[in-house]
Tab-separated table of C-alpha atoms and ligand atoms in Angstrom:
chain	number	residue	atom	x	y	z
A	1	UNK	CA	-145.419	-132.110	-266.646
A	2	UNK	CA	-144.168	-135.715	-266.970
A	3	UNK	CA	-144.413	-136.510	-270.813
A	4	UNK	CA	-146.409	-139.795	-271.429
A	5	UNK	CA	-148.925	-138.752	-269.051
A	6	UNK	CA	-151.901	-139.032	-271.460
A	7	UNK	CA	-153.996	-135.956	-270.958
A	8	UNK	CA	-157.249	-138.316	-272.253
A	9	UNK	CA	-157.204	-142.140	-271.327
A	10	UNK	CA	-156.577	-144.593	-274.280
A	11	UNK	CA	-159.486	-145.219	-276.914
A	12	UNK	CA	-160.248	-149.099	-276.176
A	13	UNK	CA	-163.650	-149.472	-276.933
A	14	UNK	CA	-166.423	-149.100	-280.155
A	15	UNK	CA	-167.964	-146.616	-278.132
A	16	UNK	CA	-164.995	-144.852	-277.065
A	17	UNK	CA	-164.612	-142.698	-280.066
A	18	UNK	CA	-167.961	-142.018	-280.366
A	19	UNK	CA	-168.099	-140.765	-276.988
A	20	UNK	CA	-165.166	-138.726	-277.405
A	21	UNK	CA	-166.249	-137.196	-281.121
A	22	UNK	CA	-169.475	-135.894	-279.325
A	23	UNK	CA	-167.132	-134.491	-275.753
A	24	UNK	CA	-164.668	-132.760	-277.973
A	25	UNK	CA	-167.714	-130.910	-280.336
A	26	UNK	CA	-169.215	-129.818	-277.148
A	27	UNK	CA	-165.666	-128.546	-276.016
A	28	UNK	CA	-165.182	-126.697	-279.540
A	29	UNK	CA	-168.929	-125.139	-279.238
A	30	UNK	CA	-168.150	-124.115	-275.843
A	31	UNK	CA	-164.759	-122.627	-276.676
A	32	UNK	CA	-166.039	-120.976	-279.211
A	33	UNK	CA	-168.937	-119.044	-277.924
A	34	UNK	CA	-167.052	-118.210	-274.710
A	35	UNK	CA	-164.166	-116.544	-277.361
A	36	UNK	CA	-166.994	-115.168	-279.396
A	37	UNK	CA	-168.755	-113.259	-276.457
A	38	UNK	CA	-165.925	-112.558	-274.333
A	39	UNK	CA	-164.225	-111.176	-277.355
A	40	UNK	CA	-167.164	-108.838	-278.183
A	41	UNK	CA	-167.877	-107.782	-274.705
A	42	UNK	CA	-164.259	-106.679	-275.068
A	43	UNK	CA	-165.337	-104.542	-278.701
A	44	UNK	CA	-168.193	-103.065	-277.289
A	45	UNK	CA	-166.650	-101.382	-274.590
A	46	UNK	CA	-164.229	-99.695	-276.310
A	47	UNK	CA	-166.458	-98.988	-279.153
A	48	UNK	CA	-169.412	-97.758	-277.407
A	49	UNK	CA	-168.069	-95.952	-274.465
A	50	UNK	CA	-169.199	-92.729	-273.067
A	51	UNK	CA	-167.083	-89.945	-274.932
A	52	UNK	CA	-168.629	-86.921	-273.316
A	53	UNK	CA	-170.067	-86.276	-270.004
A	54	UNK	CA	-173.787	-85.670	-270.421
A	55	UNK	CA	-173.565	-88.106	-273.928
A	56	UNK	CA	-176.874	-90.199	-274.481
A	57	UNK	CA	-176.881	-93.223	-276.236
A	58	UNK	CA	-179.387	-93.400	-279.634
A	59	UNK	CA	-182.638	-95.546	-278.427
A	60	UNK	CA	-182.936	-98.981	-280.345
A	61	UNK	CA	-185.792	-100.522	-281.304
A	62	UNK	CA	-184.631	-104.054	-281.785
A	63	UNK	CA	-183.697	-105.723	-284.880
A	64	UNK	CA	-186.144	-109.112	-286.057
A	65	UNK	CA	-183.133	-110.343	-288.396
A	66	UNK	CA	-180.981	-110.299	-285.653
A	67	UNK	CA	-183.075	-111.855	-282.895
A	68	UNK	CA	-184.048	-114.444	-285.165
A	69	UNK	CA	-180.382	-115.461	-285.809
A	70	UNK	CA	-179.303	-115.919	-282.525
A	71	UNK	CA	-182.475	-118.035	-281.500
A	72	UNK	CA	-182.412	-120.293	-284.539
A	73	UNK	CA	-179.002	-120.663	-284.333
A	74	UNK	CA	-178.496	-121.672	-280.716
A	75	UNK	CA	-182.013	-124.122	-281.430
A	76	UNK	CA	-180.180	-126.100	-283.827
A	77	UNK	CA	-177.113	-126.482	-282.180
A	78	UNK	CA	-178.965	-127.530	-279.188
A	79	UNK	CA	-181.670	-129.959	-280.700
A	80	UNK	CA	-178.600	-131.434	-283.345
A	81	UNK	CA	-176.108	-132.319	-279.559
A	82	UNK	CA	-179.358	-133.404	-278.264
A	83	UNK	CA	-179.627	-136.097	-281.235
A	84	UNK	CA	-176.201	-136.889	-281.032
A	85	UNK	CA	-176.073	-137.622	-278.050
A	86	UNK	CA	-179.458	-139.912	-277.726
A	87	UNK	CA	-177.868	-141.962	-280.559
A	88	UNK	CA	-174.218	-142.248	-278.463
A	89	UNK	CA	-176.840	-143.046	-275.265
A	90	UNK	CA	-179.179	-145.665	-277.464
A	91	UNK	CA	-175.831	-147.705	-278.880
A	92	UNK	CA	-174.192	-147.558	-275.547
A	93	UNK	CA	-177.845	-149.065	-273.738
A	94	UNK	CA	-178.363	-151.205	-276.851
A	95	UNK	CA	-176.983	-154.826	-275.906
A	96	UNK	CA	-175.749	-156.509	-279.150
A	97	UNK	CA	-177.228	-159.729	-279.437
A	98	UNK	CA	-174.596	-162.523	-278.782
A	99	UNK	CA	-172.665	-160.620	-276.759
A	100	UNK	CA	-170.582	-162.732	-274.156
A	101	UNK	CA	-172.345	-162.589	-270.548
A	102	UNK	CA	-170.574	-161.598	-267.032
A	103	UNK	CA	-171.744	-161.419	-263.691
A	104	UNK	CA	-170.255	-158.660	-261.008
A	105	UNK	CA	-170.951	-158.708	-257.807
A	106	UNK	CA	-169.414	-155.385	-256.291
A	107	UNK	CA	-168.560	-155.713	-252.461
A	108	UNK	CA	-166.890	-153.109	-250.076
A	109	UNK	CA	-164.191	-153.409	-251.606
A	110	UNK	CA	-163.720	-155.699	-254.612
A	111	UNK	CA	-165.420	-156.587	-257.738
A	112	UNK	CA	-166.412	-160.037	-257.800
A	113	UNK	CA	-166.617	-161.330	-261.650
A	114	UNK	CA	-168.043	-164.894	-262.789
A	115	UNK	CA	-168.202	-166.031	-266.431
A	116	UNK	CA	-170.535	-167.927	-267.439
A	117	UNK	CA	-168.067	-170.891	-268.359
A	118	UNK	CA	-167.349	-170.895	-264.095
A	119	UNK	CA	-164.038	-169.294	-264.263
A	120	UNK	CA	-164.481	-166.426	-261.130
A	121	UNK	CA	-161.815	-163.660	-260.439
A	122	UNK	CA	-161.580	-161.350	-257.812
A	123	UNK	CA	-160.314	-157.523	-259.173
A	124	UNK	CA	-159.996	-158.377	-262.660
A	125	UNK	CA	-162.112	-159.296	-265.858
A	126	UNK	CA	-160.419	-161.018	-268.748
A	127	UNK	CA	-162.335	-160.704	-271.917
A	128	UNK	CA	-161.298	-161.157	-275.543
A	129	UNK	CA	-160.970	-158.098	-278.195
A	130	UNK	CA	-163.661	-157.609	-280.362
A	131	UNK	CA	-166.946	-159.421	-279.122
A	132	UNK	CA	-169.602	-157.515	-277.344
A	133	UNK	CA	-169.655	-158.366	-273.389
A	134	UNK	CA	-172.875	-157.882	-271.419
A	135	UNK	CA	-172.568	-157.166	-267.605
A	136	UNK	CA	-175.100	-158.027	-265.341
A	137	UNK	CA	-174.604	-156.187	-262.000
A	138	UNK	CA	-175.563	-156.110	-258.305
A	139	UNK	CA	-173.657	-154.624	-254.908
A	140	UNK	CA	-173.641	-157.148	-252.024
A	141	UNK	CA	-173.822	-153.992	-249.751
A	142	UNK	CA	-174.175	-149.973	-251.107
A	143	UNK	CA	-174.142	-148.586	-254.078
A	144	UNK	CA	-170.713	-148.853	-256.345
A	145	UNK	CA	-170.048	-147.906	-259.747
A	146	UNK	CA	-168.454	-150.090	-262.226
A	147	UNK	CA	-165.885	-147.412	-264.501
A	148	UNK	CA	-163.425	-148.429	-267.232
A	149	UNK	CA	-162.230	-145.142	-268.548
A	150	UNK	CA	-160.525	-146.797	-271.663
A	151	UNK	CA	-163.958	-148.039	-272.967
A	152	UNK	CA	-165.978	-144.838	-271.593
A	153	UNK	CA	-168.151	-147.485	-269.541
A	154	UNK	CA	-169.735	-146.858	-266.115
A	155	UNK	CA	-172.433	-148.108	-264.888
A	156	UNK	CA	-173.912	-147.556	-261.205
A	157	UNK	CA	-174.469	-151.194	-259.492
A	158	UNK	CA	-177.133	-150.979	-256.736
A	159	UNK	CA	-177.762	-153.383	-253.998
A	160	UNK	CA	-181.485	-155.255	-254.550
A	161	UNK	CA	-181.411	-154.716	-258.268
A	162	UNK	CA	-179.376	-155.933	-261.598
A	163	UNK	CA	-177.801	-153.563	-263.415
A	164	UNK	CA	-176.804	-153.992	-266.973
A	165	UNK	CA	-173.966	-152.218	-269.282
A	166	UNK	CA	-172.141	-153.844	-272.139
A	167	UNK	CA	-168.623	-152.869	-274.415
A	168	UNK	CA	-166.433	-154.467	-276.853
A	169	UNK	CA	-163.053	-153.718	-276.654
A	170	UNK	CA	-160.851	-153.192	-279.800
A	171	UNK	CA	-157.317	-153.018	-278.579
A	172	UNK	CA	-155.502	-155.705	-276.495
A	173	UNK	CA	-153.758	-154.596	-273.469
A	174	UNK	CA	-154.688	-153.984	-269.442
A	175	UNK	CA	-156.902	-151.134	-268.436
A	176	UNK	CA	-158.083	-149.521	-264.786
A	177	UNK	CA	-161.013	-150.695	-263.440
A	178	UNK	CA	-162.468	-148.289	-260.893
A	179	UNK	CA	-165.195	-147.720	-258.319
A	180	UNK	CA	-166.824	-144.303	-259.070
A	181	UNK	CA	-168.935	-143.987	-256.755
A	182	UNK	CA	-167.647	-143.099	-252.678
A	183	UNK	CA	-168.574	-146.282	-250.613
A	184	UNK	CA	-166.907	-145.988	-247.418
A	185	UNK	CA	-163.254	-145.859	-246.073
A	186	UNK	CA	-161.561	-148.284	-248.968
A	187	UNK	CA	-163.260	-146.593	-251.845
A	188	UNK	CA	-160.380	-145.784	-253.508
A	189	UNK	CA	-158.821	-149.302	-252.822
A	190	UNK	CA	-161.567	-150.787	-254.848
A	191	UNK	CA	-159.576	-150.986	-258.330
A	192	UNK	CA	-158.971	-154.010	-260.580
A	193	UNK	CA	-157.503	-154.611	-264.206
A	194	UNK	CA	-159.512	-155.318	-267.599
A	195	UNK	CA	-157.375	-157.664	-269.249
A	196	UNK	CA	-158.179	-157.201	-273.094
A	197	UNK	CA	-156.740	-160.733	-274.982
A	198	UNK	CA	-156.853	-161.930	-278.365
A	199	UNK	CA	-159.641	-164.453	-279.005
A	200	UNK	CA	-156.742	-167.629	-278.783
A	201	UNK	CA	-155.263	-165.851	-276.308
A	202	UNK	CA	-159.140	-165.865	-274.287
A	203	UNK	CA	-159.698	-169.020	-275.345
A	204	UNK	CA	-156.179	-170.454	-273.286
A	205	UNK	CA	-157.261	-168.451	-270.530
A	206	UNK	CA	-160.839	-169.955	-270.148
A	207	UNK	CA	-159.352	-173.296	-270.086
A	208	UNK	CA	-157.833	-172.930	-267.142
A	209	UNK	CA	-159.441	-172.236	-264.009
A	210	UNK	CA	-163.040	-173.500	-264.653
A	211	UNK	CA	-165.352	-174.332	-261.865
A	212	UNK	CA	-168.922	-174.841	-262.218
A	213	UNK	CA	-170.739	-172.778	-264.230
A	214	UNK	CA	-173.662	-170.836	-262.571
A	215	UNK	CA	-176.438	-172.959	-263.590
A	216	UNK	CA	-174.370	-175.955	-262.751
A	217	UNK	CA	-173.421	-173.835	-259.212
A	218	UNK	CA	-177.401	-173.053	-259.373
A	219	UNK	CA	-178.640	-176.567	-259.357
A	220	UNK	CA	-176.419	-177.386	-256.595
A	221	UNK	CA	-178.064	-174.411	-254.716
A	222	UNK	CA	-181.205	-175.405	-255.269
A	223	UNK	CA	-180.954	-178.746	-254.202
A	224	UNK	CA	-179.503	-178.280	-250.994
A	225	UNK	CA	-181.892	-174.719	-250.347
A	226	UNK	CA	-184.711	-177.527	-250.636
A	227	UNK	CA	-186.280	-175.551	-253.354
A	228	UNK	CA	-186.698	-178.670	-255.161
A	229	UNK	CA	-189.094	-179.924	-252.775
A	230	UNK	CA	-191.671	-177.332	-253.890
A	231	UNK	CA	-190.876	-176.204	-256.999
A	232	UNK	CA	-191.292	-179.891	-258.474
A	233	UNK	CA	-191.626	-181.069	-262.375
A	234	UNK	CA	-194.476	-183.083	-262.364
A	235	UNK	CA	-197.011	-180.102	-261.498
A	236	UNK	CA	-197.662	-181.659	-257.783
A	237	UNK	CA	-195.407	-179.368	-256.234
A	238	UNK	CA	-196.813	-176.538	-254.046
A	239	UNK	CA	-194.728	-173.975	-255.794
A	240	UNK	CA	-195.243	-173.132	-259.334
A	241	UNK	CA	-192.923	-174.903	-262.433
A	242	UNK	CA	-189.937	-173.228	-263.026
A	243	UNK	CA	-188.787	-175.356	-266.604
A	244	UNK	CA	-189.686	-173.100	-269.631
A	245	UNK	CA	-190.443	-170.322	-266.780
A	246	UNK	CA	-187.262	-167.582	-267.694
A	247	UNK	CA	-189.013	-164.957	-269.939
A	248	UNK	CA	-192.394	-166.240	-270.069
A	249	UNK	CA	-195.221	-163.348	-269.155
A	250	UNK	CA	-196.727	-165.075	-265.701
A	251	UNK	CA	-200.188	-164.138	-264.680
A	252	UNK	CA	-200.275	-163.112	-260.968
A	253	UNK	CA	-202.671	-163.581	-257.642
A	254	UNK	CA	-203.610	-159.557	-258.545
A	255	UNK	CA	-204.453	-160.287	-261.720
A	256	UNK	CA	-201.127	-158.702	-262.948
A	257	UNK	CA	-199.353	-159.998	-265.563
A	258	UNK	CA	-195.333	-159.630	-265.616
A	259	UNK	CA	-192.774	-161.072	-267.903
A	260	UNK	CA	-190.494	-163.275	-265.642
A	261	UNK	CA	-187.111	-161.217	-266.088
A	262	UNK	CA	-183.634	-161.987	-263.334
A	263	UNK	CA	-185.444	-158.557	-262.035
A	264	UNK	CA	-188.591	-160.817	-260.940
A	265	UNK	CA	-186.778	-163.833	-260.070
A	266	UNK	CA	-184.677	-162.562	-257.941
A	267	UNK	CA	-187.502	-160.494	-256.559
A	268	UNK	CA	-189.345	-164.027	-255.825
A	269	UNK	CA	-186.302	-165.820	-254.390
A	270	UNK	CA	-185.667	-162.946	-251.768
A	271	UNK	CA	-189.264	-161.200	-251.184
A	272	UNK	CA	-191.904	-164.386	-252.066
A	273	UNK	CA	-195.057	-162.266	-251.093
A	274	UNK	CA	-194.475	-159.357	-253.359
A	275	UNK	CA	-195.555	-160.868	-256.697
A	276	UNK	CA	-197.533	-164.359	-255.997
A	277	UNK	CA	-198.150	-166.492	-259.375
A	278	UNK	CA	-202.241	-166.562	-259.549
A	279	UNK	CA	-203.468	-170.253	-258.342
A	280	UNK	CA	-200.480	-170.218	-255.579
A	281	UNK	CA	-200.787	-169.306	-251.935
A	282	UNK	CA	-197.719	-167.117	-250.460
A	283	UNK	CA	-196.465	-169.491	-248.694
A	284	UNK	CA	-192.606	-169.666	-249.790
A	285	UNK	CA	-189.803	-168.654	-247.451
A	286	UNK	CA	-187.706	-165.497	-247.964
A	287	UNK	CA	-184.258	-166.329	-249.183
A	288	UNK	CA	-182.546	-163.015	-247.850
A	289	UNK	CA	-179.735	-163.661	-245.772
A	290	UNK	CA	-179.485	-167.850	-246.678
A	291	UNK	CA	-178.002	-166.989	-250.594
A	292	UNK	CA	-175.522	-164.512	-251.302
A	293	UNK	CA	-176.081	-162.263	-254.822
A	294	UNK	CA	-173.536	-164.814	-256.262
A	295	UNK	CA	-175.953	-167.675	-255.214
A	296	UNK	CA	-179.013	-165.926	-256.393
A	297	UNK	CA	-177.260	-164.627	-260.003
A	298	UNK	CA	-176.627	-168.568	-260.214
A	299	UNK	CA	-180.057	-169.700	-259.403
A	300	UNK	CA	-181.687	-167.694	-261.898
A	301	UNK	CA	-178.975	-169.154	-264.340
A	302	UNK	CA	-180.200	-172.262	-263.010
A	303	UNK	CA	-184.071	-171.233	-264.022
A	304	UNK	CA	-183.291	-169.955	-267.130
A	305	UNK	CA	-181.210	-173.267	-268.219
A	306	UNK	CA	-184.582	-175.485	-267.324
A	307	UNK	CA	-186.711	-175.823	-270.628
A	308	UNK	CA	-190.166	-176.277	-271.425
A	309	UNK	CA	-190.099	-179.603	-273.210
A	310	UNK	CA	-189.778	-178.522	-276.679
A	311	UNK	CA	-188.847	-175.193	-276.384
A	312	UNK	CA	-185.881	-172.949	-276.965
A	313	UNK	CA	-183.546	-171.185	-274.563
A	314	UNK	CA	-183.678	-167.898	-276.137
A	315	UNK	CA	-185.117	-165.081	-273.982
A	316	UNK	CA	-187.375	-162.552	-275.653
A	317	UNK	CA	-185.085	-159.409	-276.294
A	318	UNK	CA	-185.640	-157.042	-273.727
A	319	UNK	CA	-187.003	-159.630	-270.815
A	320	UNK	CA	-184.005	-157.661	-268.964
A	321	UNK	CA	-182.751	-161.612	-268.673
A	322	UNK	CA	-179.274	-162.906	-268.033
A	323	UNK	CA	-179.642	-164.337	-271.990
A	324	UNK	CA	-176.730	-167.218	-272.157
A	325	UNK	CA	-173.929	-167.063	-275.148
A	326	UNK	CA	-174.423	-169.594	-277.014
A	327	UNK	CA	-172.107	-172.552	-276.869
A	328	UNK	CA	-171.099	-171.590	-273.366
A	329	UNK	CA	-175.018	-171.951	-272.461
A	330	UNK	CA	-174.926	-175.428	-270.486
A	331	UNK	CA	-177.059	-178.079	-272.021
A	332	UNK	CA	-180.761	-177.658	-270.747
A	333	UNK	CA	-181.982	-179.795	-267.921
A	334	UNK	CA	-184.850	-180.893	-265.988
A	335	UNK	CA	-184.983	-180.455	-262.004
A	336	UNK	CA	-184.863	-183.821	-260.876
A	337	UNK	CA	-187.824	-185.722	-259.658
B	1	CUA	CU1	-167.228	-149.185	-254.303
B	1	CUA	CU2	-166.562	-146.880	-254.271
């Protein structure tokens, strides 16, 4: 065996060590019972083997004490892993608030990352130590997964629906990024680095490199898809308003009501029959096939940067939105007339 070849991958995440704490008590209560049972199957053998031909065992009759101990026993080891391990599975579903926001787009066979500040990379992710970063996910084709073994993170990414997973990394350095889940021919070609950086360190990095952001990337889109034309400000358009629209609860044709999430959105943009907004007729386009999942992830940035006059950007927690970080949220605007 080569020596420095880590038999567990590094601890690089606040989850990490939780994850690992619960893994290595399931190992011990494994190991354990295994040794227990195979040990006594072992003593019993000897102990109790036939001595004489013709010898019959004494009958039992069962012992209460006994077959309550190894039921209660087993119970609460069970129902305590089973707590444990909803409270591991709650913190790592649990998006901080604040955290710092990242769209991936996985593709046979690269990972396509944007932040939200415009910088894009292809195979890699830099983010700084210490603050909590949200991914929001989709596949361009089949179904990937998104694994960084040093921060226990994976998180399947489907085509035709966002994904979500978040981490914060405590220790600086460059860790694998994999695909975990078989995609074709290149699978295991579809790798990249997590680039961990102190927060100066980030902040040198981000200044480099910048193109649009994806609401600024979003308005562009939306001007020249001709969206505009419909989906006007002055309530004359033959599309509904979209300012103030991101995480409001929108009343539908059925009767319906639905809490307008990137989920819907994107669900609008690419299939406009499905869920019609009640006083509308169907009569929007489909989208599939004109806007990549880049293009769409930046329209709905787009949407969700357009205010109601007055109002906040601030999603409602769980509107499964693509919520902004503050300061790198672009200042709100109107669509133009
Ligand atoms: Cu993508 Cu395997």
């Amino acid at each position: 065996m080569s020596s420095g070849f880590p038999l567990f991958p590094a601890q690089a995440s606040t989850v990490a060590g939780r994850v690992d704490a619960l893994y290595f008590f399931l190992i011990a209560i494994s190991g354990f019972f295994s040794l227990l049972i195979a040990t006594l199957l072992v003593v019993f053998v000897v102990r109790y083997r036939r001595r004489r031909a013709g010898e019959l065992p004494q009958p039992i009759h069962g012992s209460l004490a006994l077959e309550l101990t190894w039921t209660i026993i087993p119970l609460i080891i069970a129902l305590g892993t089973f707590v444990w391990g909803a409270d591991v599975f709650v913190y790592e579903r649990r998006v901080p608030p604040g955290a710092m926001e990242v769209y991936v787009v996985g593709k046979r066979w690269m990972w396509k990352t944007q932040h939200m500040t415009g910088q894009r990379e292809i195979n890699e992710l830099h983010v700084p130590i210490g603050v909590p970063v949200k991914l929001t996910m989709t596949s361009e084709d089949v179904i990937h997964s998104f694994f960084i073994p040093a921060f226990r993170t994976k998180q399947d990414v489907l085509p035709g629906r966002y994904s979500t997973a978040w981490f914060e990394a405590t220790t600086t350095g460059t860790y694998h990024l994999f695909c975990a889940e078989y995609c074709g021919t290149k699978h295991s070609q579809m790798i990249g680095s997590i680039h961990v950086m102190e927060p100066a360190a980030f902040q040198t990095w981000l200044a480099g490199g910048a193109t649009g952001s994806p609401a600024q990337e979003g308005e562009k889109l939306f001007q020249s898809l001709a969206c505009i034309t419909c989906h006007r400000a002055d309530s004359q358009g033959r599309g509904p308003r979209l300012d103030g629209l991101f995480g409001r609860t929108v009343r539908l044709s059925t009767g319906e009501t639905i809490v307008a999430d990137a989920d819907y959105i994107r669900e609008s943009i690419l299939n406009p029959t499905a869920k019609v907004v009640e006083g509308y007729q169907p009569i929007m386009p489909t989208f599939q096939g004109l806007v990549s999942e880049e293009g769409v992830m930046q329209l709905i940035a787009y949407i969700q940067s357009l205010q109601a006059p007055g109002a906040e950007v601030v999603a409602p927690p769980g509107a499964g939105g693509i919520k902004l970080e503050e300061g790198a949220s672009p200042a709100p605007r109107k669509p133009k007339p």
